[in-house]
Amino acid sequence: MLNDRQLRQLLDSLNSAVVVLDDKLLLCYLNSAAEDLLAASSARVSGQPLSEVVRESDQAHGAMRDAVAAGQKYTVRRATWRLHNLETRTVDYSVSPVTELGLMLLEVQPMDRLLRIAREDALINAQETTRNLVRGMAHEVKNPLGGIRGAAQLLQRELPDEELAEYTQIIIDEADRLRNLVDRLLGPRKPARMQPTNVHEVLERVAQLIDAECEGALRIRRDYDPSIPDIPGDSEQLIQALLNIARNAMQAIDESIGLSTGEIVLRTRVQRQFTIGRRQLPLVCRIEIEDNGPGIPEEIRERIFYPMISGRAEGSGLGLSISQNIINQHRGLIKCDSRSGQSVFQIYLPLSV
């Protein structure tokens, strides 16, 4: 037979969180996974009501009391738990009364990470679909543009009146402008030249360029983690990707609250055990570009990385699409969280190939 110590060791070895309650819904025991999930130690919360450590709803706690009385099991999917430290967790959990012992067992599966992976996987797939669509359309547009431009040049040579050449030149100039637009849609022509790159040197170059463009009127604050090693990357392309984001922030601030009251924060951190697509990475570099501008309009937040989508009247809607393309070439991920008064772009780059 197993003794209490051995039983606790077995429970602590489980990946699933296990919470044991008595028939009054007072906490009796948390295994190690439950302690991590609830940000609380078993010894500290033992004897406390579950509702003081985890808040779901009055109906949910009522259902647990009914389960104790009736001795019935049940399962809840996608429940939102609010912890004692005000953090939230999305979980699946099963309630199993053990009437012979006067106890109730909660088996809890955290879902936040799985949901995040699913969202990011969908985002990456959508980005790849968009890139393929844009690439196909761009090539289809470039072919007739070349013919139009060539025909206009031939026509220009045959015109009897030189004043009429003004019209053919308009055709040539507009064809060139559309070709340049298509080239920008396609993103960088050269593949990324991956070599050890200091991410802080890249950010400092971005800061210098933004500072020069706004003539020092905008505050740029650094919050760097100096322990981050060199990452594999193309420094020129990374500068372009991050500059597009920072320049968008600067322009939004200028048009809304004014450069003198605006601020851009450049932040770096190391993040552990992060998933990009189907790859589980032990370490990634997280770059954040945060601003105190007006925020991205809600109606376009889900589409800001698509070409030709812009929250500014004068915006081309290509900058973020190009940034996304570059980050994806680096096998990274780019996300955005935005609300009124704050936007944060998060770029995740692998620390190794």
PDB file of C-alpha atoms in Angstrom, residues 120-282:
ATOM      1  CA  GLU A 120      -1.260  32.140 -33.550  1.00  0.00           C
ATOM      2  CA  ASP A 121      -1.430  29.133 -35.860  1.00  0.00           C
ATOM      3  CA  ALA A 122      -4.536  30.602 -37.478  1.00  0.00           C
ATOM      4  CA  LEU A 123      -2.783  33.980 -37.734  1.00  0.00           C
ATOM      5  CA  ILE A 124       0.275  32.457 -39.410  1.00  0.00           C
ATOM      6  CA  ASN A 125      -1.920  30.519 -41.861  1.00  0.00           C
ATOM      7  CA  ALA A 126      -3.907  33.659 -42.684  1.00  0.00           C
ATOM      8  CA  GLN A 127      -0.687  35.615 -43.211  1.00  0.00           C
ATOM      9  CA  GLU A 128       0.691  32.921 -45.528  1.00  0.00           C
ATOM     10  CA  THR A 129      -2.552  32.847 -47.523  1.00  0.00           C
ATOM     11  CA  THR A 130      -2.499  36.628 -47.858  1.00  0.00           C
ATOM     12  CA  ARG A 131       1.142  36.626 -49.003  1.00  0.00           C
ATOM     13  CA  ASN A 132       0.436  33.999 -51.664  1.00  0.00           C
ATOM     14  CA  LEU A 133      -2.605  35.923 -52.881  1.00  0.00           C
ATOM     15  CA  VAL A 134      -0.719  39.216 -53.052  1.00  0.00           C
ATOM     16  CA  ARG A 135       2.259  37.576 -54.753  1.00  0.00           C
ATOM     17  CA  GLY A 136       0.034  36.051 -57.429  1.00  0.00           C
ATOM     18  CA  MET A 137      -1.879  39.282 -58.030  1.00  0.00           C
ATOM     19  CA  ALA A 138       1.324  41.333 -58.141  1.00  0.00           C
ATOM     20  CA  HIS A 139       2.851  39.165 -60.858  1.00  0.00           C
ATOM     21  CA  GLU A 140      -0.379  39.294 -62.865  1.00  0.00           C
ATOM     22  CA  VAL A 141      -0.376  43.111 -62.649  1.00  0.00           C
ATOM     23  CA  LYS A 142       3.310  43.531 -63.545  1.00  0.00           C
ATOM     24  CA  ASN A 143       3.038  41.669 -66.848  1.00  0.00           C
ATOM     25  CA  PRO A 144       0.481  43.993 -68.536  1.00  0.00           C
ATOM     26  CA  LEU A 145       2.159  47.036 -66.970  1.00  0.00           C
ATOM     27  CA  GLY A 146       5.330  46.236 -68.886  1.00  0.00           C
ATOM     28  CA  GLY A 147       3.343  46.010 -72.112  1.00  0.00           C
ATOM     29  CA  ILE A 148       1.549  49.300 -71.454  1.00  0.00           C
ATOM     30  CA  ARG A 149       4.811  51.082 -70.706  1.00  0.00           C
ATOM     31  CA  GLY A 150       6.528  49.664 -73.799  1.00  0.00           C
ATOM     32  CA  ALA A 151       3.615  50.603 -76.049  1.00  0.00           C
ATOM     33  CA  ALA A 152       3.597  54.162 -74.647  1.00  0.00           C
ATOM     34  CA  GLN A 153       7.330  54.507 -75.359  1.00  0.00           C
ATOM     35  CA  LEU A 154       6.872  53.326 -78.944  1.00  0.00           C
ATOM     36  CA  LEU A 155       3.908  55.667 -79.415  1.00  0.00           C
ATOM     37  CA  GLN A 156       5.928  58.566 -78.016  1.00  0.00           C
ATOM     38  CA  ARG A 157       8.583  58.121 -80.704  1.00  0.00           C
ATOM     39  CA  GLU A 158       5.985  58.146 -83.503  1.00  0.00           C
ATOM     40  CA  LEU A 159       4.069  61.241 -82.411  1.00  0.00           C
ATOM     41  CA  PRO A 160       4.320  64.093 -84.943  1.00  0.00           C
ATOM     42  CA  ASP A 161       3.797  66.789 -82.304  1.00  0.00           C
ATOM     43  CA  GLU A 162       6.271  66.868 -79.383  1.00  0.00           C
ATOM     44  CA  GLU A 163       3.648  68.522 -77.178  1.00  0.00           C
ATOM     45  CA  LEU A 164       1.597  65.323 -77.355  1.00  0.00           C
ATOM     46  CA  ALA A 165       4.498  63.466 -75.739  1.00  0.00           C
ATOM     47  CA  GLU A 166       3.320  64.912 -72.431  1.00  0.00           C
ATOM     48  CA  TYR A 167       0.399  62.481 -72.468  1.00  0.00           C
ATOM     49  CA  THR A 168       2.470  59.429 -73.281  1.00  0.00           C
ATOM     50  CA  GLN A 169       4.920  60.435 -70.562  1.00  0.00           C
ATOM     51  CA  ILE A 170       2.027  60.447 -68.084  1.00  0.00           C
ATOM     52  CA  ILE A 171       1.260  56.863 -69.097  1.00  0.00           C
ATOM     53  CA  ILE A 172       4.917  55.868 -68.638  1.00  0.00           C
ATOM     54  CA  ASP A 173       5.194  57.616 -65.244  1.00  0.00           C
ATOM     55  CA  GLU A 174       1.973  56.082 -63.941  1.00  0.00           C
ATOM     56  CA  ALA A 175       3.039  52.625 -65.144  1.00  0.00           C
ATOM     57  CA  ASP A 176       6.318  53.094 -63.251  1.00  0.00           C
ATOM     58  CA  ARG A 177       4.451  54.227 -60.142  1.00  0.00           C
ATOM     59  CA  LEU A 178       2.208  51.149 -60.243  1.00  0.00           C
ATOM     60  CA  ARG A 179       5.214  48.891 -60.808  1.00  0.00           C
ATOM     61  CA  ASN A 180       6.928  50.380 -57.748  1.00  0.00           C
ATOM     62  CA  LEU A 181       3.735  49.851 -55.740  1.00  0.00           C
ATOM     63  CA  VAL A 182       3.609  46.201 -56.823  1.00  0.00           C
ATOM     64  CA  ASP A 183       7.284  45.759 -55.902  1.00  0.00           C
ATOM     65  CA  ARG A 184       6.538  47.090 -52.433  1.00  0.00           C
ATOM     66  CA  LEU A 185       3.629  44.675 -52.145  1.00  0.00           C
ATOM     67  CA  LEU A 186       5.982  41.805 -52.933  1.00  0.00           C
ATOM     68  CA  GLY A 187       8.333  42.880 -50.137  1.00  0.00           C
ATOM     69  CA  PRO A 188      12.109  42.441 -50.117  1.00  0.00           C
ATOM     70  CA  ARG A 189      13.417  41.018 -53.372  1.00  0.00           C
ATOM     71  CA  LYS A 190      16.455  39.398 -51.794  1.00  0.00           C
ATOM     72  CA  PRO A 191      16.179  36.510 -49.336  1.00  0.00           C
ATOM     73  CA  ALA A 192      17.278  37.313 -45.807  1.00  0.00           C
ATOM     74  CA  ARG A 193      21.029  36.978 -45.252  1.00  0.00           C
ATOM     75  CA  MET A 194      21.048  35.292 -41.865  1.00  0.00           C
ATOM     76  CA  GLN A 195      24.026  36.103 -39.677  1.00  0.00           C
ATOM     77  CA  PRO A 196      24.561  36.871 -35.963  1.00  0.00           C
ATOM     78  CA  THR A 197      22.778  40.158 -35.311  1.00  0.00           C
ATOM     79  CA  ASN A 198      22.702  42.354 -32.228  1.00  0.00           C
ATOM     80  CA  VAL A 199      19.030  43.225 -31.791  1.00  0.00           C
ATOM     81  CA  HIS A 200      19.873  46.315 -29.729  1.00  0.00           C
ATOM     82  CA  GLU A 201      22.030  47.726 -32.516  1.00  0.00           C
ATOM     83  CA  VAL A 202      19.056  47.256 -34.831  1.00  0.00           C
ATOM     84  CA  LEU A 203      16.750  49.079 -32.388  1.00  0.00           C
ATOM     85  CA  GLU A 204      19.257  51.888 -31.866  1.00  0.00           C
ATOM     86  CA  ARG A 205      19.395  52.441 -35.620  1.00  0.00           C
ATOM     87  CA  VAL A 206      15.599  52.587 -35.701  1.00  0.00           C
ATOM     88  CA  ALA A 207      15.622  55.074 -32.806  1.00  0.00           C
ATOM     89  CA  GLN A 208      18.175  57.270 -34.602  1.00  0.00           C
ATOM     90  CA  LEU A 209      16.104  57.360 -37.782  1.00  0.00           C
ATOM     91  CA  ILE A 210      12.861  58.162 -35.951  1.00  0.00           C
ATOM     92  CA  ASP A 211      14.611  60.831 -33.865  1.00  0.00           C
ATOM     93  CA  ALA A 212      15.979  62.443 -37.032  1.00  0.00           C
ATOM     94  CA  GLU A 213      12.594  62.384 -38.774  1.00  0.00           C
ATOM     95  CA  CYS A 214      10.791  64.099 -35.892  1.00  0.00           C
ATOM     96  CA  GLU A 215      13.784  66.368 -35.104  1.00  0.00           C
ATOM     97  CA  GLY A 216      13.968  65.179 -31.519  1.00  0.00           C
ATOM     98  CA  ALA A 217      10.405  66.235 -30.664  1.00  0.00           C
ATOM     99  CA  LEU A 218       9.289  62.710 -29.696  1.00  0.00           C
ATOM    100  CA  ARG A 219      10.497  60.936 -26.571  1.00  0.00           C
ATOM    101  CA  ILE A 220      12.014  57.520 -27.276  1.00  0.00           C
ATOM    102  CA  ARG A 221      12.548  55.379 -24.180  1.00  0.00           C
ATOM    103  CA  ARG A 222      14.696  52.242 -24.080  1.00  0.00           C
ATOM    104  CA  ASP A 223      13.978  49.230 -21.882  1.00  0.00           C
ATOM    105  CA  TYR A 224      16.518  46.638 -22.961  1.00  0.00           C
ATOM    106  CA  ASP A 225      17.564  43.279 -21.565  1.00  0.00           C
ATOM    107  CA  PRO A 226      21.357  43.390 -22.048  1.00  0.00           C
ATOM    108  CA  SER A 227      21.671  39.622 -21.579  1.00  0.00           C
ATOM    109  CA  ILE A 228      20.062  38.826 -24.949  1.00  0.00           C
ATOM    110  CA  PRO A 229      22.669  37.211 -27.235  1.00  0.00           C
ATOM    111  CA  ASP A 230      22.981  37.810 -30.965  1.00  0.00           C
ATOM    112  CA  ILE A 231      20.103  36.381 -32.956  1.00  0.00           C
ATOM    113  CA  PRO A 232      20.236  34.932 -36.485  1.00  0.00           C
ATOM    114  CA  GLY A 233      18.925  37.631 -38.782  1.00  0.00           C
ATOM    115  CA  ASP A 234      19.407  40.117 -41.602  1.00  0.00           C
ATOM    116  CA  SER A 235      20.083  43.420 -39.863  1.00  0.00           C
ATOM    117  CA  GLU A 236      19.021  45.596 -42.816  1.00  0.00           C
ATOM    118  CA  GLN A 237      15.711  43.810 -43.223  1.00  0.00           C
ATOM    119  CA  LEU A 238      15.054  43.837 -39.472  1.00  0.00           C
ATOM    120  CA  ILE A 239      15.740  47.578 -39.383  1.00  0.00           C
ATOM    121  CA  GLN A 240      13.197  48.029 -42.175  1.00  0.00           C
ATOM    122  CA  ALA A 241      10.581  45.885 -40.410  1.00  0.00           C
ATOM    123  CA  LEU A 242      10.924  47.637 -37.041  1.00  0.00           C
ATOM    124  CA  LEU A 243      11.237  51.078 -38.622  1.00  0.00           C
ATOM    125  CA  ASN A 244       7.900  50.619 -40.419  1.00  0.00           C
ATOM    126  CA  ILE A 245       6.221  49.909 -37.073  1.00  0.00           C
ATOM    127  CA  ALA A 246       7.944  52.751 -35.217  1.00  0.00           C
ATOM    128  CA  ARG A 247       7.265  55.208 -38.047  1.00  0.00           C
ATOM    129  CA  ASN A 248       3.565  54.293 -38.017  1.00  0.00           C
ATOM    130  CA  ALA A 249       3.534  54.972 -34.266  1.00  0.00           C
ATOM    131  CA  MET A 250       5.270  58.319 -34.722  1.00  0.00           C
ATOM    132  CA  GLN A 251       2.853  59.420 -37.448  1.00  0.00           C
ATOM    133  CA  ALA A 252      -0.205  58.339 -35.423  1.00  0.00           C
ATOM    134  CA  ILE A 253       1.069  60.275 -32.404  1.00  0.00           C
ATOM    135  CA  ASP A 254       1.782  63.349 -34.524  1.00  0.00           C
ATOM    136  CA  GLU A 255      -1.731  63.337 -35.981  1.00  0.00           C
ATOM    137  CA  SER A 256      -3.505  62.767 -32.648  1.00  0.00           C
ATOM    138  CA  ILE A 257      -1.786  64.095 -29.516  1.00  0.00           C
ATOM    139  CA  GLY A 258       1.269  65.821 -30.946  1.00  0.00           C
ATOM    140  CA  LEU A 259       4.908  64.719 -30.911  1.00  0.00           C
ATOM    141  CA  SER A 260       5.791  66.747 -27.825  1.00  0.00           C
ATOM    142  CA  THR A 261       3.443  64.681 -25.616  1.00  0.00           C
ATOM    143  CA  GLY A 262       4.087  61.359 -27.349  1.00  0.00           C
ATOM    144  CA  GLU A 263       6.364  58.508 -26.357  1.00  0.00           C
ATOM    145  CA  ILE A 264       7.642  55.361 -28.010  1.00  0.00           C
ATOM    146  CA  VAL A 265       9.103  52.585 -25.857  1.00  0.00           C
ATOM    147  CA  LEU A 266      11.566  50.088 -27.344  1.00  0.00           C
ATOM    148  CA  ARG A 267      11.681  46.989 -25.142  1.00  0.00           C
ATOM    149  CA  THR A 268      13.471  43.628 -25.348  1.00  0.00           C
ATOM    150  CA  ARG A 269      13.060  40.490 -23.267  1.00  0.00           C
ATOM    151  CA  VAL A 270      13.889  36.790 -23.397  1.00  0.00           C
ATOM    152  CA  GLN A 271      10.822  34.553 -23.342  1.00  0.00           C
ATOM    153  CA  ARG A 272      11.010  30.874 -22.499  1.00  0.00           C
ATOM    154  CA  GLN A 273       9.096  27.941 -23.978  1.00  0.00           C
ATOM    155  CA  PHE A 274       7.344  29.835 -26.748  1.00  0.00           C
ATOM    156  CA  THR A 275       5.561  28.276 -29.722  1.00  0.00           C
ATOM    157  CA  ILE A 276       5.755  29.801 -33.202  1.00  0.00           C
ATOM    158  CA  GLY A 277       3.564  27.879 -35.586  1.00  0.00           C
ATOM    159  CA  ARG A 278       4.256  24.218 -34.876  1.00  0.00           C
ATOM    160  CA  ARG A 279       7.725  24.876 -33.451  1.00  0.00           C
ATOM    161  CA  GLN A 280       8.258  24.719 -29.698  1.00  0.00           C
ATOM    162  CA  LEU A 281      11.229  26.990 -28.957  1.00  0.00           C
ATOM    163  CA  PRO A 282      13.089  26.937 -25.636  1.00  0.00           C
TER     164      PRO A 282
END
